[in-house]
Amino acid sequence: MSNVQLKEYINEKVALISERLAVYADVQEVPDTLRDAMAYSLLAGGKRLRPLFVLATLESFGKPIEPGIPVGCAVEMIHTYSLIHDDLPAMDDDDFRRGKPTNHKVYGEAMAILAGDALLTYAFETVCEAQAYNVPADSILKIVRELSSYAGARGMVGGQCADMEGENTRLTLEQLQYIHQHKTADLLVFCVRAGAILAGAEERQLALLTRYANNIGLAFQIQDDILDVTGDEMKIGKPVGSDEKSSKSTYPSLIGMEESQATLQRLVDEANEALTEAGLTDTSILRALATFVIERDH
């Protein structure tokens, strides 16, 4: 798949997700201020990369993408709630997100917390809308269970906790891997697994796709660490060298630049091998998306 084809694909699918998110954001029978606060962050833009992996996985099995749209939107709700809470004064204390004032700066801390809570719980209701596309009830139940695990204390929230507790300390490589695995990779793993479950994947295929997604998530974080040393500030969205200035543990600081680059390449190679072994109808989109995400071609 060429870069032009990939960008056309991304633009088309992001438009679909954004259109459906706008519908979900107009949630009825809730206080107006709460609805406004939820919509403010949910519709604030973003690359919508996680839903893209749900849809691309369905397509890799030769299946229609429609059942993946509510699931992809649910992941965006989870991701958005986590950003709202991360930005709070008790967490990262950020004033801006995507060039706009953060949720608590507009609606106050209490309403921002409630907006995050509402989006988190709304996500599970949204997943269940996949039943409109004749998705079996046991598949929806499996997806709900996996979302609660990958997004919760065993997953993203656990990773955020470890990251917070690891601030201003010298982490071991194992501790850093735990943070990257759960804070970042787990939601990506869920997206790919959810798409595969919707497609009726066999357990062997699920295991191989889990390896693919996990490797891509970790590779993304290693690349983030590398680009903090060697990258372009416009491309990575933060000042180069910011990790070193804040004494943050990174792959280059723990194992060196050469070994970090070698680890990154190994993860990507293993991810591609897993896709090949999975025996899917078409892996071109998943391969192209992985390269797009890791190389920050956006």
PDB file of C-alpha atoms in Angstrom:
ATOM      1  CA  MET A   1       0.000   0.000   0.000  1.00  0.00           C
ATOM      2  CA  SER A   2       1.449   3.366  -1.059  1.00  0.00           C
ATOM      3  CA  ASN A   3       1.593   6.365   1.262  1.00  0.00           C
ATOM      4  CA  VAL A   4      -1.063   8.102  -0.827  1.00  0.00           C
ATOM      5  CA  GLN A   5      -3.391   5.094  -0.594  1.00  0.00           C
ATOM      6  CA  LEU A   6      -2.822   4.811   3.144  1.00  0.00           C
ATOM      7  CA  LYS A   7      -3.578   8.468   3.767  1.00  0.00           C
ATOM      8  CA  GLU A   8      -6.741   8.209   1.681  1.00  0.00           C
ATOM      9  CA  TYR A   9      -7.741   5.150   3.691  1.00  0.00           C
ATOM     10  CA  ILE A  10      -7.047   6.921   6.997  1.00  0.00           C
ATOM     11  CA  ASN A  11      -8.947  10.060   5.990  1.00  0.00           C
ATOM     12  CA  GLU A  12     -11.967   8.013   4.923  1.00  0.00           C
ATOM     13  CA  LYS A  13     -12.088   5.902   8.095  1.00  0.00           C
ATOM     14  CA  VAL A  14     -11.393   8.818  10.452  1.00  0.00           C
ATOM     15  CA  ALA A  15     -14.313  10.675   8.859  1.00  0.00           C
ATOM     16  CA  LEU A  16     -16.572   7.673   9.568  1.00  0.00           C
ATOM     17  CA  ILE A  17     -15.461   7.469  13.197  1.00  0.00           C
ATOM     18  CA  SER A  18     -15.733  11.218  13.724  1.00  0.00           C
ATOM     19  CA  GLU A  19     -19.229  11.286  12.259  1.00  0.00           C
ATOM     20  CA  ARG A  20     -20.396   8.519  14.581  1.00  0.00           C
ATOM     21  CA  LEU A  21     -18.684  10.097  17.600  1.00  0.00           C
ATOM     22  CA  ALA A  22     -20.658  13.284  16.952  1.00  0.00           C
ATOM     23  CA  VAL A  23     -23.843  11.229  17.175  1.00  0.00           C
ATOM     24  CA  TYR A  24     -22.750   9.571  20.399  1.00  0.00           C
ATOM     25  CA  ALA A  25     -21.688  12.922  21.849  1.00  0.00           C
ATOM     26  CA  ASP A  26     -25.271  14.153  21.604  1.00  0.00           C
ATOM     27  CA  VAL A  27     -26.241  11.771  24.411  1.00  0.00           C
ATOM     28  CA  GLN A  28     -29.764  12.353  25.648  1.00  0.00           C
ATOM     29  CA  GLU A  29     -31.341  12.483  29.111  1.00  0.00           C
ATOM     30  CA  VAL A  30     -28.241  13.846  30.850  1.00  0.00           C
ATOM     31  CA  PRO A  31     -27.580  17.314  32.315  1.00  0.00           C
ATOM     32  CA  ASP A  32     -26.626  19.815  29.629  1.00  0.00           C
ATOM     33  CA  THR A  33     -23.339  20.785  31.279  1.00  0.00           C
ATOM     34  CA  LEU A  34     -22.241  17.174  31.545  1.00  0.00           C
ATOM     35  CA  ARG A  35     -23.130  16.533  27.892  1.00  0.00           C
ATOM     36  CA  ASP A  36     -21.205  19.640  26.848  1.00  0.00           C
ATOM     37  CA  ALA A  37     -18.138  18.641  28.876  1.00  0.00           C
ATOM     38  CA  MET A  38     -18.154  15.123  27.419  1.00  0.00           C
ATOM     39  CA  ALA A  39     -18.516  16.404  23.868  1.00  0.00           C
ATOM     40  CA  TYR A  40     -15.888  19.118  24.368  1.00  0.00           C
ATOM     41  CA  SER A  41     -13.105  16.572  24.759  1.00  0.00           C
ATOM     42  CA  LEU A  42     -14.544  13.706  22.714  1.00  0.00           C
ATOM     43  CA  LEU A  43     -14.873  15.918  19.639  1.00  0.00           C
ATOM     44  CA  ALA A  44     -11.664  17.899  20.156  1.00  0.00           C
ATOM     45  CA  GLY A  45      -9.877  16.151  17.322  1.00  0.00           C
ATOM     46  CA  GLY A  46      -7.116  13.613  17.494  1.00  0.00           C
ATOM     47  CA  LYS A  47      -5.752  11.037  15.077  1.00  0.00           C
ATOM     48  CA  ARG A  48      -8.312   8.306  15.940  1.00  0.00           C
ATOM     49  CA  LEU A  49      -5.554   5.723  15.520  1.00  0.00           C
ATOM     50  CA  ARG A  50      -7.089   3.180  17.888  1.00  0.00           C
ATOM     51  CA  PRO A  51     -10.392   2.855  16.021  1.00  0.00           C
ATOM     52  CA  LEU A  52      -8.397   2.573  12.797  1.00  0.00           C
ATOM     53  CA  PHE A  53      -6.797  -0.617  14.097  1.00  0.00           C
ATOM     54  CA  VAL A  54     -10.219  -2.090  14.910  1.00  0.00           C
ATOM     55  CA  LEU A  55     -11.443  -1.437  11.371  1.00  0.00           C
ATOM     56  CA  ALA A  56      -8.204  -2.480   9.686  1.00  0.00           C
ATOM     57  CA  THR A  57      -8.215  -5.790  11.550  1.00  0.00           C
ATOM     58  CA  LEU A  58     -11.744  -6.526  10.359  1.00  0.00           C
ATOM     59  CA  GLU A  59     -10.673  -5.751   6.806  1.00  0.00           C
ATOM     60  CA  SER A  60      -7.624  -7.993   7.155  1.00  0.00           C
ATOM     61  CA  PHE A  61     -10.093 -10.878   7.569  1.00  0.00           C
ATOM     62  CA  GLY A  62     -12.118  -9.701   4.583  1.00  0.00           C
ATOM     63  CA  LYS A  63     -15.032  -8.683   6.815  1.00  0.00           C
ATOM     64  CA  PRO A  64     -17.216  -5.541   6.697  1.00  0.00           C
ATOM     65  CA  ILE A  65     -16.138  -2.742   9.033  1.00  0.00           C
ATOM     66  CA  GLU A  66     -19.579  -1.651  10.285  1.00  0.00           C
ATOM     67  CA  PRO A  67     -19.568  -3.753  13.507  1.00  0.00           C
ATOM     68  CA  GLY A  68     -16.196  -2.224  14.383  1.00  0.00           C
ATOM     69  CA  ILE A  69     -17.414   1.374  14.328  1.00  0.00           C
ATOM     70  CA  PRO A  70     -19.208   1.356  17.720  1.00  0.00           C
ATOM     71  CA  VAL A  71     -16.303  -0.600  19.228  1.00  0.00           C
ATOM     72  CA  GLY A  72     -13.799   1.890  17.816  1.00  0.00           C
ATOM     73  CA  CYS A  73     -15.868   4.781  19.157  1.00  0.00           C
ATOM     74  CA  ALA A  74     -15.928   3.109  22.575  1.00  0.00           C
ATOM     75  CA  VAL A  75     -12.119   2.985  22.591  1.00  0.00           C
ATOM     76  CA  GLU A  76     -12.010   6.697  21.776  1.00  0.00           C
ATOM     77  CA  MET A  77     -14.276   7.332  24.765  1.00  0.00           C
ATOM     78  CA  ILE A  78     -11.886   5.376  27.000  1.00  0.00           C
ATOM     79  CA  HIS A  79      -8.883   7.209  25.551  1.00  0.00           C
ATOM     80  CA  THR A  80     -10.593  10.591  25.943  1.00  0.00           C
ATOM     81  CA  TYR A  81     -11.593   9.967  29.553  1.00  0.00           C
ATOM     82  CA  SER A  82      -8.001   9.039  30.368  1.00  0.00           C
ATOM     83  CA  LEU A  83      -6.761  12.317  28.848  1.00  0.00           C
ATOM     84  CA  ILE A  84      -9.313  14.388  30.770  1.00  0.00           C
ATOM     85  CA  HIS A  85      -8.194  12.812  34.039  1.00  0.00           C
ATOM     86  CA  ASP A  86      -4.482  12.951  33.142  1.00  0.00           C
ATOM     87  CA  ASP A  87      -4.764  16.700  32.616  1.00  0.00           C
ATOM     88  CA  LEU A  88      -6.233  17.358  36.074  1.00  0.00           C
ATOM     89  CA  PRO A  89      -4.168  19.300  38.644  1.00  0.00           C
ATOM     90  CA  ALA A  90      -3.798  16.161  40.782  1.00  0.00           C
ATOM     91  CA  MET A  91      -2.213  14.353  37.825  1.00  0.00           C
ATOM     92  CA  ASP A  92      -0.226  16.135  35.081  1.00  0.00           C
ATOM     93  CA  ASP A  93      -1.781  19.566  35.713  1.00  0.00           C
ATOM     94  CA  ASP A  94      -1.941  20.578  32.043  1.00  0.00           C
ATOM     95  CA  ASP A  95      -3.685  23.723  30.823  1.00  0.00           C
ATOM     96  CA  PHE A  96      -3.919  22.798  27.133  1.00  0.00           C
ATOM     97  CA  ARG A  97      -4.700  19.692  25.109  1.00  0.00           C
ATOM     98  CA  ARG A  98      -4.575  19.704  21.283  1.00  0.00           C
ATOM     99  CA  GLY A  99      -4.252  23.468  21.299  1.00  0.00           C
ATOM    100  CA  LYS A 100      -7.385  24.045  23.381  1.00  0.00           C
ATOM    101  CA  PRO A 101      -7.871  24.644  27.112  1.00  0.00           C
ATOM    102  CA  THR A 102      -8.127  21.351  28.969  1.00  0.00           C
ATOM    103  CA  ASN A 103     -11.525  20.174  30.136  1.00  0.00           C
ATOM    104  CA  HIS A 104     -11.113  21.273  33.740  1.00  0.00           C
ATOM    105  CA  LYS A 105     -10.023  24.743  32.625  1.00  0.00           C
ATOM    106  CA  VAL A 106     -13.354  25.163  30.846  1.00  0.00           C
ATOM    107  CA  TYR A 107     -15.792  23.242  33.050  1.00  0.00           C
ATOM    108  CA  GLY A 108     -13.991  23.060  36.390  1.00  0.00           C
ATOM    109  CA  GLU A 109     -12.332  20.097  38.087  1.00  0.00           C
ATOM    110  CA  ALA A 110     -15.476  18.453  39.421  1.00  0.00           C
ATOM    111  CA  MET A 111     -17.273  18.489  36.062  1.00  0.00           C
ATOM    112  CA  ALA A 112     -14.126  17.272  34.274  1.00  0.00           C
ATOM    113  CA  ILE A 113     -13.961  14.283  36.624  1.00  0.00           C
ATOM    114  CA  LEU A 114     -17.636  13.548  35.976  1.00  0.00           C
ATOM    115  CA  ALA A 115     -17.179  13.904  32.205  1.00  0.00           C
ATOM    116  CA  GLY A 116     -14.352  11.373  32.345  1.00  0.00           C
ATOM    117  CA  ASP A 117     -16.426   9.026  34.487  1.00  0.00           C
ATOM    118  CA  ALA A 118     -19.354   9.337  32.089  1.00  0.00           C
ATOM    119  CA  LEU A 119     -17.247   8.608  29.003  1.00  0.00           C
ATOM    120  CA  LEU A 120     -15.697   5.567  30.671  1.00  0.00           C
ATOM    121  CA  THR A 121     -19.059   4.000  31.456  1.00  0.00           C
ATOM    122  CA  TYR A 122     -20.648   5.154  28.182  1.00  0.00           C
ATOM    123  CA  ALA A 123     -17.950   3.176  26.346  1.00  0.00           C
ATOM    124  CA  PHE A 124     -19.376  -0.143  27.520  1.00  0.00           C
ATOM    125  CA  GLU A 125     -22.889   0.816  26.453  1.00  0.00           C
ATOM    126  CA  THR A 126     -21.474   1.781  23.064  1.00  0.00           C
ATOM    127  CA  VAL A 127     -19.699  -1.553  22.555  1.00  0.00           C
ATOM    128  CA  CYS A 128     -23.054  -3.282  22.943  1.00  0.00           C
ATOM    129  CA  GLU A 129     -24.389  -1.419  19.895  1.00  0.00           C
ATOM    130  CA  ALA A 130     -22.418  -3.887  17.779  1.00  0.00           C
ATOM    131  CA  GLN A 131     -25.389  -6.203  18.264  1.00  0.00           C
ATOM    132  CA  ALA A 132     -27.194  -4.138  15.621  1.00  0.00           C
ATOM    133  CA  TYR A 133     -24.872  -5.785  13.076  1.00  0.00           C
ATOM    134  CA  ASN A 134     -25.778  -9.333  14.134  1.00  0.00           C
ATOM    135  CA  VAL A 135     -22.640  -9.804  16.212  1.00  0.00           C
ATOM    136  CA  PRO A 136     -23.194 -12.839  18.482  1.00  0.00           C
ATOM    137  CA  ALA A 137     -23.890 -11.998  22.124  1.00  0.00           C
ATOM    138  CA  ASP A 138     -20.954 -14.119  23.316  1.00  0.00           C
ATOM    139  CA  SER A 139     -18.593 -12.100  21.093  1.00  0.00           C
ATOM    140  CA  ILE A 140     -19.886  -8.815  22.531  1.00  0.00           C
ATOM    141  CA  LEU A 141     -19.520 -10.210  26.045  1.00  0.00           C
ATOM    142  CA  LYS A 142     -15.914 -11.201  25.286  1.00  0.00           C
ATOM    143  CA  ILE A 143     -15.143  -7.733  23.921  1.00  0.00           C
ATOM    144  CA  VAL A 144     -16.691  -6.033  26.978  1.00  0.00           C
ATOM    145  CA  ARG A 145     -14.674  -8.234  29.298  1.00  0.00           C
ATOM    146  CA  GLU A 146     -11.448  -7.577  27.404  1.00  0.00           C
ATOM    147  CA  LEU A 147     -12.044  -3.833  27.304  1.00  0.00           C
ATOM    148  CA  SER A 148     -12.540  -3.732  31.064  1.00  0.00           C
ATOM    149  CA  SER A 149      -9.303  -5.682  31.533  1.00  0.00           C
ATOM    150  CA  TYR A 150      -7.082  -3.857  29.040  1.00  0.00           C
ATOM    151  CA  ALA A 151      -8.365  -0.417  30.101  1.00  0.00           C
ATOM    152  CA  GLY A 152      -8.521  -1.080  33.835  1.00  0.00           C
ATOM    153  CA  ALA A 153      -6.254  -1.838  36.773  1.00  0.00           C
ATOM    154  CA  ARG A 154      -4.565  -4.741  34.962  1.00  0.00           C
ATOM    155  CA  GLY A 155      -4.049  -2.582  31.904  1.00  0.00           C
ATOM    156  CA  MET A 156      -3.978   1.131  31.103  1.00  0.00           C
ATOM    157  CA  VAL A 157      -4.822   2.387  34.594  1.00  0.00           C
ATOM    158  CA  GLY A 158      -2.189   0.103  36.123  1.00  0.00           C
ATOM    159  CA  GLY A 159       0.359   1.447  33.656  1.00  0.00           C
ATOM    160  CA  GLN A 160      -0.564   5.030  34.492  1.00  0.00           C
ATOM    161  CA  CYS A 161      -0.178   4.247  38.184  1.00  0.00           C
ATOM    162  CA  ALA A 162       3.284   2.749  37.639  1.00  0.00           C
ATOM    163  CA  ASP A 163       4.274   5.733  35.512  1.00  0.00           C
ATOM    164  CA  MET A 164       3.158   8.192  38.197  1.00  0.00           C
ATOM    165  CA  GLU A 165       4.951   6.298  40.948  1.00  0.00           C
ATOM    166  CA  GLY A 166       8.079   6.053  38.793  1.00  0.00           C
ATOM    167  CA  GLU A 167       8.479   9.804  38.323  1.00  0.00           C
ATOM    168  CA  ASN A 168      11.845  11.216  39.390  1.00  0.00           C
ATOM    169  CA  THR A 169      13.249   7.731  40.009  1.00  0.00           C
ATOM    170  CA  ARG A 170      15.684   5.571  38.086  1.00  0.00           C
ATOM    171  CA  LEU A 171      13.569   2.722  36.722  1.00  0.00           C
ATOM    172  CA  THR A 172      14.803  -0.720  35.785  1.00  0.00           C
ATOM    173  CA  LEU A 173      14.252  -1.906  32.217  1.00  0.00           C
ATOM    174  CA  GLU A 174      11.581  -4.300  33.490  1.00  0.00           C
ATOM    175  CA  GLN A 175       9.711  -1.449  35.208  1.00  0.00           C
ATOM    176  CA  LEU A 176       9.916   0.717  32.091  1.00  0.00           C
ATOM    177  CA  GLN A 177       8.612  -2.140  29.945  1.00  0.00           C
ATOM    178  CA  TYR A 178       5.691  -2.600  32.341  1.00  0.00           C
ATOM    179  CA  ILE A 179       4.746   1.071  32.001  1.00  0.00           C
ATOM    180  CA  HIS A 180       4.984   1.056  28.212  1.00  0.00           C
ATOM    181  CA  GLN A 181       3.144  -2.260  27.977  1.00  0.00           C
ATOM    182  CA  HIS A 182       0.177  -1.214  30.036  1.00  0.00           C
ATOM    183  CA  LYS A 183      -0.023   2.567  29.646  1.00  0.00           C
ATOM    184  CA  THR A 184       0.245   2.501  25.852  1.00  0.00           C
ATOM    185  CA  ALA A 185       0.295  -0.946  24.252  1.00  0.00           C
ATOM    186  CA  ASP A 186      -2.682  -2.495  26.031  1.00  0.00           C
ATOM    187  CA  LEU A 187      -5.368  -0.336  24.377  1.00  0.00           C
ATOM    188  CA  LEU A 188      -3.812  -1.059  20.975  1.00  0.00           C
ATOM    189  CA  VAL A 189      -3.816  -4.774  21.774  1.00  0.00           C
ATOM    190  CA  PHE A 190      -7.490  -4.528  22.684  1.00  0.00           C
ATOM    191  CA  CYS A 191      -8.318  -2.787  19.396  1.00  0.00           C
ATOM    192  CA  VAL A 192      -6.711  -5.484  17.288  1.00  0.00           C
ATOM    193  CA  ARG A 193      -8.155  -8.298  19.383  1.00  0.00           C
ATOM    194  CA  ALA A 194     -11.627  -6.720  19.259  1.00  0.00           C
ATOM    195  CA  GLY A 195     -11.484  -6.493  15.473  1.00  0.00           C
ATOM    196  CA  ALA A 196     -10.366 -10.119  15.322  1.00  0.00           C
ATOM    197  CA  ILE A 197     -13.146 -11.261  17.678  1.00  0.00           C
ATOM    198  CA  LEU A 198     -15.728  -9.435  15.563  1.00  0.00           C
ATOM    199  CA  ALA A 199     -14.276 -11.199  12.514  1.00  0.00           C
ATOM    200  CA  GLY A 200     -14.604 -14.629  14.140  1.00  0.00           C
ATOM    201  CA  ALA A 201     -10.861 -15.265  14.475  1.00  0.00           C
ATOM    202  CA  GLU A 202      -9.505 -18.589  15.696  1.00  0.00           C
ATOM    203  CA  GLU A 203      -7.569 -18.653  18.980  1.00  0.00           C
ATOM    204  CA  ARG A 204      -4.260 -19.126  17.143  1.00  0.00           C
ATOM    205  CA  GLN A 205      -4.951 -16.043  15.040  1.00  0.00           C
ATOM    206  CA  LEU A 206      -5.904 -14.082  18.149  1.00  0.00           C
ATOM    207  CA  ALA A 207      -2.610 -15.026  19.803  1.00  0.00           C
ATOM    208  CA  LEU A 208      -0.583 -13.977  16.749  1.00  0.00           C
ATOM    209  CA  LEU A 209      -2.457 -10.692  16.383  1.00  0.00           C
ATOM    210  CA  THR A 210      -1.934 -10.010  20.076  1.00  0.00           C
ATOM    211  CA  ARG A 211       1.812 -10.406  19.539  1.00  0.00           C
ATOM    212  CA  TYR A 212       1.640  -8.072  16.534  1.00  0.00           C
ATOM    213  CA  ALA A 213      -0.236  -5.354  18.427  1.00  0.00           C
ATOM    214  CA  ASN A 214       1.826  -5.664  21.584  1.00  0.00           C
ATOM    215  CA  ASN A 215       5.057  -5.340  19.612  1.00  0.00           C
ATOM    216  CA  ILE A 216       3.781  -2.312  17.712  1.00  0.00           C
ATOM    217  CA  GLY A 217       2.714  -0.629  20.956  1.00  0.00           C
ATOM    218  CA  LEU A 218       6.114  -1.196  22.551  1.00  0.00           C
ATOM    219  CA  ALA A 219       7.929  -0.171  19.360  1.00  0.00           C
ATOM    220  CA  PHE A 220       5.932   3.068  19.336  1.00  0.00           C
ATOM    221  CA  GLN A 221       7.161   3.909  22.837  1.00  0.00           C
ATOM    222  CA  ILE A 222      10.779   3.010  22.098  1.00  0.00           C
ATOM    223  CA  GLN A 223      10.630   5.187  18.999  1.00  0.00           C
ATOM    224  CA  ASP A 224       9.194   7.967  21.168  1.00  0.00           C
ATOM    225  CA  ASP A 225      12.207   7.653  23.468  1.00  0.00           C
ATOM    226  CA  ILE A 226      14.605   7.637  20.514  1.00  0.00           C
ATOM    227  CA  LEU A 227      13.002  10.667  18.863  1.00  0.00           C
ATOM    228  CA  ASP A 228      13.293  12.599  22.107  1.00  0.00           C
ATOM    229  CA  VAL A 229      17.041  12.448  21.488  1.00  0.00           C
ATOM    230  CA  THR A 230      17.250  12.572  17.697  1.00  0.00           C
ATOM    231  CA  GLY A 231      13.880  13.791  16.421  1.00  0.00           C
ATOM    232  CA  ASP A 232      12.177  16.860  15.052  1.00  0.00           C
ATOM    233  CA  GLU A 233      10.217  18.878  17.633  1.00  0.00           C
ATOM    234  CA  MET A 234       7.376  19.478  15.143  1.00  0.00           C
ATOM    235  CA  LYS A 235       7.076  15.749  14.524  1.00  0.00           C
ATOM    236  CA  ILE A 236       7.117  14.491  18.096  1.00  0.00           C
ATOM    237  CA  GLY A 237       4.987  17.282  19.560  1.00  0.00           C
ATOM    238  CA  LYS A 238       7.342  18.190  22.421  1.00  0.00           C
ATOM    239  CA  PRO A 239      10.780  19.790  22.834  1.00  0.00           C
ATOM    240  CA  VAL A 240      13.652  17.467  21.909  1.00  0.00           C
ATOM    241  CA  GLY A 241      15.554  16.423  25.021  1.00  0.00           C
ATOM    242  CA  SER A 242      12.610  16.936  27.355  1.00  0.00           C
ATOM    243  CA  ASP A 243      12.929  13.418  28.787  1.00  0.00           C
ATOM    244  CA  GLU A 244      16.566  13.950  29.742  1.00  0.00           C
ATOM    245  CA  LYS A 245      15.827  17.359  31.268  1.00  0.00           C
ATOM    246  CA  SER A 246      13.116  15.836  33.471  1.00  0.00           C
ATOM    247  CA  SER A 247      15.385  12.887  34.410  1.00  0.00           C
ATOM    248  CA  LYS A 248      12.859  10.489  32.880  1.00  0.00           C
ATOM    249  CA  SER A 249      13.896   6.864  32.402  1.00  0.00           C
ATOM    250  CA  THR A 250      13.898   5.903  28.720  1.00  0.00           C
ATOM    251  CA  TYR A 251      15.206   3.056  26.599  1.00  0.00           C
ATOM    252  CA  PRO A 252      18.257   5.044  25.404  1.00  0.00           C
ATOM    253  CA  SER A 253      19.086   6.088  28.983  1.00  0.00           C
ATOM    254  CA  LEU A 254      18.864   2.496  30.211  1.00  0.00           C
ATOM    255  CA  ILE A 255      20.307   0.410  27.353  1.00  0.00           C
ATOM    256  CA  GLY A 256      21.862   2.968  24.998  1.00  0.00           C
ATOM    257  CA  MET A 257      20.830   4.277  21.591  1.00  0.00           C
ATOM    258  CA  GLU A 258      22.234   1.418  19.511  1.00  0.00           C
ATOM    259  CA  GLU A 259      20.532  -1.287  21.557  1.00  0.00           C
ATOM    260  CA  SER A 260      17.288   0.721  21.600  1.00  0.00           C
ATOM    261  CA  GLN A 261      17.267   0.913  17.812  1.00  0.00           C
ATOM    262  CA  ALA A 262      18.021  -2.801  17.568  1.00  0.00           C
ATOM    263  CA  THR A 263      15.166  -3.609  19.967  1.00  0.00           C
ATOM    264  CA  LEU A 264      12.799  -1.416  17.963  1.00  0.00           C
ATOM    265  CA  GLN A 265      13.683  -3.228  14.728  1.00  0.00           C
ATOM    266  CA  ARG A 266      13.334  -6.653  16.368  1.00  0.00           C
ATOM    267  CA  LEU A 267       9.857  -5.794  17.624  1.00  0.00           C
ATOM    268  CA  VAL A 268       8.757  -4.610  14.186  1.00  0.00           C
ATOM    269  CA  ASP A 269      10.182  -7.707  12.487  1.00  0.00           C
ATOM    270  CA  GLU A 270       8.438 -10.007  14.962  1.00  0.00           C
ATOM    271  CA  ALA A 271       5.176  -8.110  14.488  1.00  0.00           C
ATOM    272  CA  ASN A 272       5.351  -8.602  10.725  1.00  0.00           C
ATOM    273  CA  GLU A 273       6.203 -12.285  11.160  1.00  0.00           C
ATOM    274  CA  ALA A 274       3.140 -12.722  13.377  1.00  0.00           C
ATOM    275  CA  LEU A 275       0.937 -11.173  10.680  1.00  0.00           C
ATOM    276  CA  THR A 276       2.362 -13.536   8.085  1.00  0.00           C
ATOM    277  CA  GLU A 277       1.759 -16.574  10.303  1.00  0.00           C
ATOM    278  CA  ALA A 278      -1.836 -15.531  11.069  1.00  0.00           C
ATOM    279  CA  GLY A 279      -2.964 -16.422   7.549  1.00  0.00           C
ATOM    280  CA  LEU A 280      -5.214 -13.406   7.059  1.00  0.00           C
ATOM    281  CA  THR A 281      -6.921 -12.387   3.835  1.00  0.00           C
ATOM    282  CA  ASP A 282      -4.932  -9.149   3.476  1.00  0.00           C
ATOM    283  CA  THR A 283      -2.330  -7.795   5.901  1.00  0.00           C
ATOM    284  CA  SER A 284      -1.297  -4.760   3.845  1.00  0.00           C
ATOM    285  CA  ILE A 285      -3.348  -2.249   5.829  1.00  0.00           C
ATOM    286  CA  LEU A 286      -2.150  -3.479   9.238  1.00  0.00           C
ATOM    287  CA  ARG A 287       1.469  -3.418   8.040  1.00  0.00           C
ATOM    288  CA  ALA A 288       1.100   0.068   6.608  1.00  0.00           C
ATOM    289  CA  LEU A 289      -0.640   1.379   9.733  1.00  0.00           C
ATOM    290  CA  ALA A 290       2.140   0.001  11.936  1.00  0.00           C
ATOM    291  CA  THR A 291       4.779   1.807   9.878  1.00  0.00           C
ATOM    292  CA  PHE A 292       2.673   4.976   9.850  1.00  0.00           C
ATOM    293  CA  VAL A 293       2.344   4.969  13.637  1.00  0.00           C
ATOM    294  CA  ILE A 294       5.938   4.094  14.493  1.00  0.00           C
ATOM    295  CA  GLU A 295       7.579   6.427  11.986  1.00  0.00           C
ATOM    296  CA  ARG A 296       5.262   9.304  13.040  1.00  0.00           C
ATOM    297  CA  ASP A 297       4.310   9.899   9.411  1.00  0.00           C
ATOM    298  CA  HIS A 298       1.528  12.268  10.493  1.00  0.00           C
TER     299      HIS A 298
END
